[in-house]
Amino acid sequence: MEFLTGVMKKEALEISSLSAEEYEGRQVVVNGAVHTIRDMGEVAFVVLRKREGLLQCVFEKGLTAGNLKDLREAAAMELTGVVRSEERAPWGFEIRISSFRILSEPAEALPLPISKWKMNTSLEAKLNMRPISLRNIRERAKFKIQEGLVRGFRDFLYEEGFTEIRTPKIGAKGAEGGSNIFKLDYFHRPAVLAQSPQLYKQMMVGVFDRVFETAPVFRAEKHNTKRHLNEYTSLDFEMGYIDSFEDIMAMETGFLQYTMRLLKKDYAREIQILGITLPNVEQIPAVRFEEAKKLVSEKYQRKIRNPFDLEPEEEILIGRYFKEEFDADFVFVTHYPSKKRPFYAMDDPADTRFTLSFDLLFKGMEITTGGQRIHDYQMLTDKIAAKGMSEEGLEQYLDTFKHGMPPHGGLGIGLERLTMKLLNEDNVRETTLFPRDLSRLEP
């Protein structure tokens, strides 16, 4: 009988350990996947791909036991060697190989040139072979940055007293209403995939005051654009006892400030690999919806076509305006028309044609929608009726408000869009691990 007492200590070392000065000149054991082999004659550079990056190892004929021809790209191997300083190597050192053993071998040659700095492969090819294309260092770095965004969201909200929750993704009715809902048969009953955790996170404000979730949402929108997905990750929070919807915008600003500092500190290598500059988020301008439309119409001579919503071109021009005038990459657009906001959005008491809501634009693209919610039961049922909606399927949600709810509000951030604009990518699929859109259900 055996008893496990915790994580087992391994002999093989990781890059962060090897970079310590104490390992200079010492024999060590490392493992990894063969990323590329550069045969220079008497010596060959065997570059291993590890979770922290690329590790340069040197095969020396006559000094390294074994045959170089036994090594192939994509093979997993373990080697023993001596650590030597080398300023031209990726981490400032390399491993002079003494011996090695193959742990596994590929059955076929790689279908994509993943060892190249830029693969120069079509997006379609990268997505068709996603698990392979992501082995490229630059492709992989995108999703380390995305990890940092989620980590920043979580850590910041924990510090601000939020509780992380898990809400169901199969429901009886969509939070937003409308026709962009995926319908399914649930044991001979009609059901839908969740468009948003909105109704559940509002209900949970009555329990924990402040809640958040990071989870997938589903939109059956027949868009085939560079900015739309049918499944994406939403970073949601909802908070109670607010004084105004500006509390929500201030909390998001705090999240962005915290997260940019985190990326700068813990993801500097990925930032360098991708060649990106983090945006300045010390202060973010806020402008009313009507004023934003007017400003870009006047400056760029663009006629206002839709008075109730922002068209993608308008978002781009608003982003351009605030970059040119205030050197701001982010801008809050506030007080959206009630006509274009869901039933739970709080109308502005000063002018009920508008809501106490906002979008956050990042480099000309909407990445966040949020605002203050209606917390009064009668006001909520009146709004549902005014919108010509039925209360069917909303009974439990409405029951929550019968028993008292504090003034509250929240938001949802599209993770893939935020990553896309941060990395200056042109297509949201570039920053989605396994995209789901009109034409793609696999891999």
Tab-separated table of C-alpha atoms in Angstrom, residues 186-438:
chain	number	residue	atom	x	y	z
A	186	TYR	CA	-34.022	19.257	-22.971
A	187	PHE	CA	-35.604	15.897	-22.155
A	188	HIS	CA	-38.625	16.728	-24.344
A	189	ARG	CA	-38.842	20.290	-22.998
A	190	PRO	CA	-37.757	23.429	-24.861
A	191	ALA	CA	-34.561	25.021	-23.568
A	192	VAL	CA	-31.974	27.559	-24.690
A	193	LEU	CA	-28.238	28.103	-24.357
A	194	ALA	CA	-27.452	31.097	-22.166
A	195	GLN	CA	-26.817	34.384	-23.979
A	196	SER	CA	-25.586	35.864	-20.710
A	197	PRO	CA	-25.503	35.116	-16.967
A	198	GLN	CA	-27.388	38.399	-16.512
A	199	LEU	CA	-30.520	37.263	-14.682
A	200	TYR	CA	-28.642	34.894	-12.379
A	201	LYS	CA	-25.910	37.344	-11.427
A	202	GLN	CA	-28.561	39.962	-10.593
A	203	MET	CA	-30.347	37.466	-8.352
A	204	MET	CA	-27.042	36.664	-6.635
A	205	VAL	CA	-26.460	40.314	-5.768
A	206	GLY	CA	-29.218	39.765	-3.200
A	207	VAL	CA	-27.046	37.025	-1.688
A	208	PHE	CA	-23.404	38.178	-1.882
A	209	ASP	CA	-23.705	41.921	-2.804
A	210	ARG	CA	-20.853	41.572	-5.332
A	211	VAL	CA	-20.468	38.652	-7.738
A	212	PHE	CA	-18.550	37.770	-10.880
A	213	GLU	CA	-18.181	34.971	-13.388
A	214	THR	CA	-15.907	34.060	-16.304
A	215	ALA	CA	-17.734	31.655	-18.592
A	216	PRO	CA	-18.933	31.001	-22.148
A	217	VAL	CA	-22.043	32.628	-23.603
A	218	PHE	CA	-23.862	31.742	-26.804
A	219	ARG	CA	-25.343	33.989	-29.478
A	220	ALA	CA	-27.163	32.561	-32.508
A	221	GLU	CA	-26.326	35.609	-34.616
A	222	LYS	CA	-25.869	34.967	-38.316
A	223	HIS	CA	-22.912	37.321	-38.541
A	224	ASN	CA	-19.837	36.368	-40.503
A	225	THR	CA	-17.599	39.270	-39.576
A	226	LYS	CA	-14.136	39.681	-38.101
A	227	ARG	CA	-15.601	40.751	-34.748
A	228	HIS	CA	-18.401	38.228	-34.135
A	229	LEU	CA	-18.415	34.731	-32.645
A	230	ASN	CA	-21.317	32.440	-31.764
A	231	GLU	CA	-19.605	31.309	-28.571
A	232	TYR	CA	-17.294	33.561	-26.625
A	233	THR	CA	-16.021	34.056	-23.095
A	234	SER	CA	-17.720	36.775	-21.083
A	235	LEU	CA	-16.132	38.406	-18.048
A	236	ASP	CA	-19.171	39.429	-15.994
A	237	PHE	CA	-19.639	41.175	-12.698
A	238	GLU	CA	-22.596	42.624	-10.825
A	239	MET	CA	-22.401	44.796	-7.719
A	240	GLY	CA	-24.965	46.081	-5.235
A	241	TYR	CA	-25.352	49.254	-3.206
A	242	ILE	CA	-24.127	51.490	-6.006
A	243	ASP	CA	-24.753	55.237	-6.049
A	244	SER	CA	-24.814	55.435	-9.841
A	245	PHE	CA	-23.753	53.546	-12.932
A	246	GLU	CA	-20.495	55.474	-12.752
A	247	ASP	CA	-19.516	53.106	-9.924
A	248	ILE	CA	-19.549	50.311	-12.524
A	249	MET	CA	-17.377	52.257	-14.948
A	250	ALA	CA	-14.966	53.131	-12.147
A	251	MET	CA	-14.698	49.446	-11.170
A	252	GLU	CA	-13.887	48.484	-14.762
A	253	THR	CA	-11.278	51.222	-14.930
A	254	GLY	CA	-9.716	49.793	-11.780
A	255	PHE	CA	-9.694	46.312	-13.331
A	256	LEU	CA	-7.915	47.614	-16.435
A	257	GLN	CA	-5.326	49.483	-14.355
A	258	TYR	CA	-4.655	46.444	-12.191
A	259	THR	CA	-4.433	44.128	-15.188
A	260	MET	CA	-2.073	46.306	-17.240
A	261	ARG	CA	0.274	46.402	-14.247
A	262	LEU	CA	0.020	42.612	-13.944
A	263	LEU	CA	0.792	42.104	-17.647
A	264	LYS	CA	3.764	44.441	-17.436
A	265	LYS	CA	5.139	42.582	-14.420
A	266	ASP	CA	4.374	38.906	-15.120
A	267	TYR	CA	3.932	38.753	-18.900
A	268	ALA	CA	6.785	40.947	-20.070
A	269	ARG	CA	8.251	38.151	-22.180
A	270	GLU	CA	5.001	37.608	-24.090
A	271	ILE	CA	4.608	41.361	-24.567
A	272	GLN	CA	8.118	41.445	-26.046
A	273	ILE	CA	7.472	38.419	-28.287
A	274	LEU	CA	4.312	39.998	-29.687
A	275	GLY	CA	5.780	43.498	-29.892
A	276	ILE	CA	2.798	45.207	-28.258
A	277	THR	CA	2.525	48.408	-26.253
A	278	LEU	CA	0.154	48.354	-23.303
A	279	PRO	CA	-2.450	51.138	-23.344
A	280	ASN	CA	-2.471	53.986	-20.847
A	281	VAL	CA	-5.473	53.465	-18.553
A	282	GLU	CA	-4.713	56.011	-15.842
A	283	GLN	CA	-7.857	57.858	-16.873
A	284	ILE	CA	-10.590	56.957	-19.344
A	285	PRO	CA	-12.866	59.613	-20.900
A	286	ALA	CA	-16.650	59.240	-20.803
A	287	VAL	CA	-19.003	60.829	-23.329
A	288	ARG	CA	-22.785	60.680	-23.753
A	289	PHE	CA	-24.122	58.648	-26.656
A	290	GLU	CA	-25.692	61.624	-28.456
A	291	GLU	CA	-22.621	63.800	-27.978
A	292	ALA	CA	-20.298	61.061	-29.298
A	293	LYS	CA	-22.382	60.784	-32.461
A	294	LYS	CA	-22.361	64.540	-32.911
A	295	LEU	CA	-18.601	64.900	-32.357
A	296	VAL	CA	-17.626	62.346	-34.997
A	297	SER	CA	-20.300	63.550	-37.405
A	298	GLU	CA	-18.897	67.065	-37.289
A	299	LYS	CA	-15.197	66.194	-37.354
A	300	TYR	CA	-15.332	63.464	-40.000
A	301	GLN	CA	-18.312	64.741	-42.028
A	302	ARG	CA	-20.310	61.557	-41.501
A	303	LYS	CA	-24.079	61.742	-41.588
A	304	ILE	CA	-25.889	60.239	-38.569
A	305	ARG	CA	-27.919	57.359	-40.019
A	306	ASN	CA	-29.119	55.463	-36.935
A	307	PRO	CA	-30.066	57.670	-33.952
A	308	PHE	CA	-30.611	54.704	-31.637
A	309	ASP	CA	-27.384	52.699	-31.927
A	310	LEU	CA	-23.722	52.933	-32.897
A	311	GLU	CA	-22.722	51.432	-36.213
A	312	PRO	CA	-19.292	49.748	-36.387
A	313	GLU	CA	-17.944	52.617	-38.493
A	314	GLU	CA	-19.108	55.105	-35.857
A	315	GLU	CA	-17.349	53.124	-33.118
A	316	ILE	CA	-14.151	53.259	-35.161
A	317	LEU	CA	-14.505	57.038	-35.628
A	318	ILE	CA	-15.249	57.588	-31.926
A	319	GLY	CA	-12.092	55.629	-31.080
A	320	ARG	CA	-10.144	57.690	-33.620
A	321	TYR	CA	-11.543	60.962	-32.258
A	322	PHE	CA	-10.556	60.265	-28.650
A	323	LYS	CA	-7.141	58.980	-29.706
A	324	GLU	CA	-6.480	62.141	-31.708
A	325	GLU	CA	-7.928	64.575	-29.166
A	326	PHE	CA	-6.971	62.944	-25.850
A	327	ASP	CA	-4.506	60.152	-26.744
A	328	ALA	CA	-7.031	57.717	-25.217
A	329	ASP	CA	-7.349	54.108	-26.400
A	330	PHE	CA	-10.460	53.526	-24.286
A	331	VAL	CA	-13.650	55.601	-24.112
A	332	PHE	CA	-16.916	55.065	-22.244
A	333	VAL	CA	-20.011	55.927	-24.279
A	334	THR	CA	-22.902	56.478	-21.854
A	335	HIS	CA	-26.688	56.963	-21.826
A	336	TYR	CA	-27.693	54.635	-24.636
A	337	PRO	CA	-31.299	54.982	-25.887
A	338	SER	CA	-33.871	52.909	-23.981
A	339	LYS	CA	-35.131	51.587	-27.291
A	340	LYS	CA	-31.884	49.602	-27.795
A	341	ARG	CA	-31.310	48.400	-24.229
A	342	PRO	CA	-32.839	45.309	-22.529
A	343	PHE	CA	-35.795	45.448	-20.152
A	344	TYR	CA	-33.677	45.404	-16.984
A	345	ALA	CA	-31.744	48.576	-17.901
A	346	MET	CA	-32.526	51.532	-15.610
A	347	ASP	CA	-33.955	54.518	-17.473
A	348	ASP	CA	-32.441	57.921	-16.819
A	349	PRO	CA	-34.861	59.759	-14.445
A	350	ALA	CA	-33.893	63.033	-16.140
A	351	ASP	CA	-34.900	61.747	-19.589
A	352	THR	CA	-36.463	58.301	-19.884
A	353	ARG	CA	-35.612	58.099	-23.580
A	354	PHE	CA	-32.129	57.158	-22.381
A	355	THR	CA	-30.697	54.615	-19.943
A	356	LEU	CA	-28.092	54.710	-17.210
A	357	SER	CA	-25.931	52.395	-19.282
A	358	PHE	CA	-22.674	52.422	-21.210
A	359	ASP	CA	-20.413	50.660	-23.652
A	360	LEU	CA	-16.630	50.690	-23.365
A	361	LEU	CA	-14.880	51.080	-26.709
A	362	PHE	CA	-11.265	49.981	-27.083
A	363	LYS	CA	-9.474	51.209	-30.193
A	364	GLY	CA	-12.816	51.738	-31.875
A	365	MET	CA	-14.534	48.476	-30.933
A	366	GLU	CA	-17.140	47.731	-28.287
A	367	ILE	CA	-15.685	45.319	-25.741
A	368	THR	CA	-18.018	45.977	-22.787
A	369	THR	CA	-21.703	46.620	-22.216
A	370	GLY	CA	-22.936	47.559	-18.762
A	371	GLY	CA	-24.973	49.880	-16.610
A	372	GLN	CA	-27.360	50.268	-13.719
A	373	ARG	CA	-30.227	47.769	-13.475
A	374	ILE	CA	-33.797	48.240	-12.337
A	375	HIS	CA	-34.030	47.033	-8.732
A	376	ASP	CA	-37.685	47.908	-7.993
A	377	TYR	CA	-40.200	45.119	-8.654
A	378	GLN	CA	-43.034	47.333	-9.935
A	379	MET	CA	-40.711	49.346	-12.148
A	380	LEU	CA	-39.337	46.113	-13.597
A	381	THR	CA	-42.756	44.643	-14.431
A	382	ASP	CA	-43.857	47.963	-15.922
A	383	LYS	CA	-40.786	48.006	-18.176
A	384	ILE	CA	-41.442	44.434	-19.338
A	385	ALA	CA	-45.006	45.401	-20.228
A	386	ALA	CA	-43.881	48.606	-21.966
A	387	LYS	CA	-41.563	46.568	-24.174
A	388	GLY	CA	-44.416	44.249	-25.131
A	389	MET	CA	-42.737	41.274	-23.468
A	390	SER	CA	-44.298	38.393	-21.558
A	391	GLU	CA	-43.322	37.521	-17.994
A	392	GLU	CA	-43.433	33.843	-18.880
A	393	GLY	CA	-40.116	32.225	-18.041
A	394	LEU	CA	-39.083	35.173	-15.872
A	395	GLU	CA	-41.187	34.265	-12.833
A	396	GLN	CA	-38.332	33.212	-10.538
A	397	TYR	CA	-36.220	36.171	-11.583
A	398	LEU	CA	-39.096	38.560	-10.815
A	399	ASP	CA	-39.865	36.803	-7.515
A	400	THR	CA	-36.388	37.761	-6.342
A	401	PHE	CA	-37.263	41.443	-6.712
A	402	LYS	CA	-40.524	41.010	-4.790
A	403	HIS	CA	-38.401	40.337	-1.726
A	404	GLY	CA	-36.118	43.365	-1.979
A	405	MET	CA	-32.990	44.121	-3.992
A	406	PRO	CA	-30.410	46.879	-3.493
A	407	PRO	CA	-29.542	49.407	-6.215
A	408	HIS	CA	-27.132	47.518	-8.434
A	409	GLY	CA	-25.455	47.276	-11.801
A	410	GLY	CA	-22.828	45.383	-13.691
A	411	LEU	CA	-21.223	44.629	-17.006
A	412	GLY	CA	-20.016	41.968	-19.423
A	413	ILE	CA	-16.644	42.093	-21.201
A	414	GLY	CA	-15.913	40.086	-24.336
A	415	LEU	CA	-12.594	38.413	-23.529
A	416	GLU	CA	-11.646	37.530	-27.093
A	417	ARG	CA	-12.375	41.052	-28.360
A	418	LEU	CA	-10.393	42.609	-25.521
A	419	THR	CA	-7.454	40.340	-26.354
A	420	MET	CA	-7.811	41.052	-30.066
A	421	LYS	CA	-7.593	44.830	-29.679
A	422	LEU	CA	-4.822	44.614	-27.083
A	423	LEU	CA	-2.722	42.553	-29.519
A	424	ASN	CA	-3.691	44.684	-32.538
A	425	GLU	CA	-5.145	41.696	-34.353
A	426	ASP	CA	-7.589	42.148	-37.227
A	427	ASN	CA	-9.831	39.135	-36.571
A	428	VAL	CA	-11.294	37.919	-33.272
A	429	ARG	CA	-10.617	34.315	-34.331
A	430	GLU	CA	-6.892	35.038	-33.952
A	431	THR	CA	-7.462	35.367	-30.213
A	432	THR	CA	-9.959	32.522	-29.779
A	433	LEU	CA	-8.537	29.107	-28.954
A	434	PHE	CA	-11.168	27.118	-30.838
A	435	PRO	CA	-13.607	29.515	-32.558
A	436	ARG	CA	-17.267	28.740	-33.066
A	437	ASP	CA	-18.871	30.729	-35.859
A	438	LEU	CA	-21.311	30.215	-38.732
